[in-house]
Amino acid sequence: MIHARALEKRYGDKRILRGVSLDVGTEDFLLVTGPNGSGKTTLLRLCAGLAAPSRGELSVGVERGRLGYLGHEPLVYRELTAHENLDLYGRLYRIAERRERTGMLLERFGLWDARHARAGSFSRGMLQRLALCRTLLHEPSLLLLDEPYSGLDDEGERLLDRELAERVARATFVVATHEPERLEQFASARLALA
Amino acid sequence: MTYFADVGALARKDLLLELRARDTLPAMLLFVVSTLVVFHFVLPAESSDLAATGLLWVALLFTALLGLSRSFAAEREQGVIDGLVLAPSDRSAIWLGKALSILAFLGLAEVIALPAYALFFRPVDAGLVGGVVLADVGIAAVGTLLAAMATASRARELLLPLLFLPLAIPIVIGGVGASVSGEPARYLGLLGLYDALFAIICWASFEYVVTE
Amino acid sequence: MSTWSRNNRLPALATLALTLMAAAIALIFFYAPLDEDGLNQKIFYFHVPIAFTAYACFGWGGWKALRHLWKGDEDADLESYVAIHLGVIFGVLTLVTGSIWARYRWGHWWVWSEDQLVLFLVLFLFYCAYFMLRYSLPPGPQRANLSAVYALFGVALIPVSILAIRLSQRFIHPIAFDEGGPNMAGSQFFTFCVAVLAMFAVAATLYHLELAGKRLDIRLRELREALQ
């Protein structure tokens, strides 16, 4: 699914990634660990196609529309409601049964009652839940998750656990985190960045 | 036709955002009318009507800049542009959707500005209206791309007018020519050529502005 | 052979530029006949070749920008920047020589009726904005992309501006419209051609010189990084 050789990424004079190689198969769940600033986020951005490697090869065996990316930012419009945000992404991802999918996900992540509230009025944890809905909306076959548990409360963590357990057999995962304990149960491969 | 569905969804989102926050269009309207009032005092009593026409174009240009400088504010705040870039649609759809919403704002601002100009200075003729319509297309096309560029830079709002004004000189020449000359056809032609040429360049190059 | 030519390209180019420049100056002052403009007509042989060179630099910068976007050629970003940088220097020289010419010909340092002068002013502003854009971005792929897109705009802006400025003369200066090109005698044309070639050679030398310096900087930084 993902094949990378001697990947290097530099921003001007700063080298963020240096000589990273990895192979991720279709069934894999890759756990990327490492301290702050070790390039976890950069690696995910490269895999998502949001940035291009400075050197090395990278091929991702899935088209853009089949990729789900959860970054640091929720990537939603603050002035739009939760429902409107998901509806916009549903249109852009050309999801046929947009209404049902949106409703189902909002329900699942406990946002149904807040669906007509502006995303700007959400707490950090609610925004993370909304971002998860956005990421999973189009049933991606490759999921790139950057610190997926950040900001979630106990209930939210449980919801995400359930979601991951359900999907781990159906999709490929690359998950970056600095506290891997919670995700060890799913991991089939590990990459430690320094 | 999914391309135009994407463009429609993106433009609709911008109009919805404006309807919700109301922070761009009212500012543009107020700005263009205030500028026209200021221009009344700038023009000495004996100056010709032609000078007023020239100033109208200055007012329209700066009103457009005001709107353009806000155009990617929502995307910038939360890095939402990444979300749009990740979507499977062609990246140029992001440009086209945004340019269409800017075009709508410009058109609405001018629906107020032109009658105000006619009321304060001199009547509006067909050449002027034609010039304004064609100029809007060019301003929206080029301005949207430059606004996306400026958003990525450290200087942001400061940079946009610097990037935009040299590129707007042909628009101004075409617009003023169409408004003041007896035979506006050739100036409208210039504007049409500008619109077509730069729209194609913007359409083809927007992808590189939002990706690395 | 190829190593030899690579190592010696810069000295060879510099020699060529010097020779051509000396020849051009000799031709301009001792060979080309004076016309009714008198001595100040000599500046024509500098002004116009410098303007041509500036266009060539902008064009080359645009071409390299296109290469960068199209082929993802990373080196092309630097080449495009260096070409545009030189183009701006030659553009300023065009403005200065043009202004001097205007002073002696029409008695004013600036004449809005001179299309070329106005065009270079527009281009000067445009490429200054290019530098503002470049300096307000951190070095990296995004800066390279944005600079390249803006440089492409410049290439489109040149012909559109020529057209627009010509049209604008109709409502700004209704009288000053002279379609007749310069009528040059054979000897004048020859001198002019040598002057153009000399200016191109000077620009090419400066281009490779600046490029070599910039590449050396980059190489040095990489080595220093590798040592760390």
XYZ file of C-alpha atoms in Angstrom, chain A residues 9 11 45 48-52 64-65 67 69 73-81 84 87-89 91-94, chain B residues 2-3 6 9-10 12-13 16-17 20-21 74-75 77-80 82-91 211-212:
58
model
C 12.127 16.018 3.782
C 12.134 22.774 4.827
C 1.696 14.644 5.363
C -1.237 12.047 2.296
C 0.294 13.955 -0.612
C 0.092 17.267 1.256
C 3.840 17.633 0.854
C 6.359 16.188 -1.551
C -6.678 10.554 -3.197
C -10.384 9.950 -2.725
C -7.513 8.272 1.706
C -6.340 11.982 6.905
C -6.236 20.661 12.902
C -9.817 19.405 12.551
C -9.969 20.867 8.983
C -13.508 22.138 9.431
C -14.993 25.615 8.973
C -15.710 27.249 12.315
C -18.601 29.298 10.951
C -20.398 26.262 9.554
C -22.316 23.763 11.658
C -22.845 21.602 7.057
C -22.207 17.832 4.021
C -19.561 19.873 2.187
C -17.018 17.068 2.465
C -20.254 16.542 -1.725
C -16.538 16.862 -2.462
C -16.057 13.119 -1.904
C -19.153 12.469 -4.045
C -18.632 16.203 -11.247
C -16.106 19.011 -11.711
C -17.422 20.393 -6.884
C -20.311 22.982 -3.625
C -17.256 25.137 -2.889
C -22.002 27.601 -2.174
C -19.929 27.080 0.960
C -23.017 30.328 3.166
C -20.001 31.469 5.197
C -23.322 33.454 8.402
C -20.453 35.785 9.300
C -11.683 31.009 6.662
C -9.374 28.486 5.008
C -7.537 30.064 10.193
C -7.809 26.342 10.669
C -5.661 25.135 7.812
C -8.900 23.939 6.194
C -5.549 21.003 3.493
C -8.968 19.405 3.765
C -9.967 20.792 0.363
C -6.637 19.796 -1.195
C -7.110 16.221 0.072
C -10.544 15.885 -1.515
C -10.576 13.925 -4.763
C -11.721 16.869 -6.864
C -9.305 18.621 -9.211
C -7.515 21.361 -7.256
C 0.590 21.896 -2.821
C 4.296 21.518 -2.296
